[in-house]
Tab-separated table of C-alpha atoms in Angstrom:
chain	number	residue	atom	x	y	z
S	192	ASP	CA	-0.091	-0.052	0.090
S	193	GLU	CA	1.119	3.576	-0.590
S	194	MET	CA	-0.199	5.805	1.807
S	195	GLY	CA	-0.401	9.602	1.038
S	196	ALA	CA	0.484	9.173	-2.538
S	197	GLY	CA	-0.326	12.717	-3.548
S	198	THR	CA	0.397	13.190	-7.307
S	199	GLY	CA	1.835	9.890	-7.977
S	200	SER	CA	5.577	10.921	-8.298
S	201	ALA	CA	6.798	7.962	-6.075
S	202	THR	CA	4.122	5.759	-7.645
S	203	ARG	CA	5.776	6.323	-10.973
S	204	SER	CA	9.366	5.197	-9.689
S	205	PHE	CA	7.747	2.157	-7.845
S	206	VAL	CA	5.772	1.140	-10.984
S	207	SER	CA	8.910	1.601	-13.313
S	208	ALA	CA	10.872	-0.937	-11.093
S	209	LEU	CA	8.117	-3.321	-10.951
S	210	ARG	CA	7.180	-3.708	-14.583
S	211	SER	CA	7.536	-7.146	-15.660
S	212	GLU	CA	8.546	-6.018	-19.175
S	213	PRO	CA	10.456	-2.629	-19.026
S	214	ASN	CA	10.793	-2.277	-22.645
S	215	ARG	CA	6.944	-2.093	-23.196
S	216	LYS	CA	5.237	0.918	-23.355
S	217	PHE	CA	4.612	2.456	-19.926
S	218	GLY	CA	1.099	1.658	-19.033
S	219	SER	CA	1.065	-1.661	-20.541
S	220	GLY	CA	2.104	-5.235	-19.704
S	221	SER	CA	1.650	-6.066	-15.822
S	222	LEU	CA	3.644	-5.453	-12.336
S	223	ARG	CA	5.831	-7.996	-10.579
S	224	LEU	CA	3.450	-7.802	-7.883
S	225	ALA	CA	-0.219	-9.131	-6.740
S	226	ARG	CA	-1.663	-5.796	-5.811
S	227	TYR	CA	-0.765	-2.115	-5.485
S	228	ASP	CA	-2.901	0.047	-3.503
S	229	PHE	CA	-2.625	3.645	-4.322
S	230	THR	CA	-4.325	5.886	-1.320
S	231	ASP	CA	-4.437	9.488	-0.685
S	232	ILE	CA	-6.463	11.763	1.497
S	233	SER	CA	-7.611	13.511	-1.737
S	234	LEU	CA	-10.155	11.812	-4.201
S	235	ALA	CA	-9.219	14.186	-6.689
S	236	PHE	CA	-5.365	12.854	-6.713
S	237	THR	CA	-6.593	9.252	-6.697
S	238	GLU	CA	-8.967	9.781	-9.628
S	239	ARG	CA	-6.130	11.907	-11.499
S	240	VAL	CA	-3.487	9.107	-11.032
S	241	SER	CA	-5.757	6.330	-11.681
S	242	GLU	CA	-6.201	7.529	-15.344
S	243	GLU	CA	-2.705	7.675	-15.663
S	244	PHE	CA	-1.799	3.924	-14.425
S	245	SER	CA	-5.393	2.562	-16.007
S	246	GLY	CA	-3.281	0.157	-18.030
S	247	TYR	CA	-2.323	-1.529	-14.853
S	248	LYS	CA	-5.906	-1.644	-13.323
S	249	SER	CA	-6.113	-5.262	-12.991
S	250	GLN	CA	-3.356	-4.854	-10.091
S	251	MET	CA	-3.687	-1.609	-8.924
S	252	THR	CA	-6.667	0.077	-6.978
S	253	PHE	CA	-7.136	3.764	-6.266
S	254	SER	CA	-8.899	5.238	-3.102
S	255	ALA	CA	-9.302	7.686	-0.534
S	256	LEU	CA	-7.552	6.993	2.843
S	257	ASP	CA	-7.006	9.489	5.778
S	258	ILE	CA	-3.976	7.970	7.298
S	259	GLU	CA	-4.841	9.762	10.590
S	260	ARG	CA	-8.236	7.918	10.931
S	261	ASP	CA	-8.921	4.437	11.676
S	262	LEU	CA	-8.000	1.936	8.824
S	263	GLU	CA	-11.119	-0.686	9.240
S	264	SER	CA	-13.667	2.148	9.073
S	265	GLN	CA	-12.413	3.513	5.878
S	266	GLY	CA	-12.366	-0.334	4.417
S	267	PHE	CA	-8.899	-1.221	4.899
S	268	LYS	CA	-7.855	-4.343	6.861
S	269	GLN	CA	-5.287	-4.685	9.455
S	270	GLY	CA	-2.229	-6.465	8.640
S	271	GLU	CA	-3.269	-6.746	4.987
S	272	TYR	CA	0.060	-5.426	3.437
S	273	ASP	CA	3.804	-6.911	2.878
S	274	LEU	CA	5.035	-3.327	2.352
S	275	VAL	CA	3.476	-0.019	3.395
S	276	VAL	CA	5.121	3.232	1.475
S	277	ALA	CA	4.301	6.596	3.250
S	278	ASP	CA	6.328	8.749	1.151
S	279	ASN	CA	6.402	12.307	1.845
S	280	VAL	CA	3.373	12.326	4.158
S	281	LEU	CA	3.960	11.404	7.780
S	282	HIS	CA	5.441	14.889	8.680
S	283	ALA	CA	2.164	16.642	7.533
S	284	THR	CA	-0.062	14.903	9.933
S	285	SER	CA	-1.503	16.486	13.088
S	286	ASP	CA	-0.561	13.283	15.487
S	287	ILE	CA	2.399	11.500	14.199
S	288	ALA	CA	2.179	8.794	16.834
S	289	LYS	CA	-1.359	8.000	15.810
S	290	THR	CA	-0.366	8.153	12.253
S	291	LEU	CA	2.685	5.592	12.966
S	292	ARG	CA	0.307	3.464	14.692
S	293	ASN	CA	-2.253	3.381	12.060
S	294	VAL	CA	0.613	2.781	9.406
S	295	ARG	CA	2.110	-0.185	11.415
S	296	ARG	CA	-1.401	-1.712	11.561
S	297	ALA	CA	-1.678	-1.981	7.959
S	298	SER	CA	1.562	-3.990	7.643
S	299	LYS	CA	1.607	-7.751	7.894
S	300	ALA	CA	5.012	-7.450	9.939
S	301	ARG	CA	3.575	-5.356	12.852
S	302	ARG	CA	4.630	-5.570	16.202
S	303	PRO	CA	1.819	-5.942	18.959
S	304	ASN	CA	0.476	-2.715	20.234
């Protein structure tokens, strides 16, 4: 899961590295992963970025997520992700401790609270 993905600048780098056929046109082919969830607090960002990555729609999802709020109340399961990326977003939250707990809860490798 990529939390607080914003305009997708980090996503572009991740997707480029994860493409199964790097020589094919960007946006075609498949990614070397089962699923990539792009999330941001702004639905406008998720909608705009989903158009750019529409070629990977079978493996990518795009949805709104406020990382300061409970994940389950927003439709996300605890312990669901092998890897959680929160690039350039944690510092922008009002309660960093609560935000880090939520990020940790999303990860399969989380420690008990």
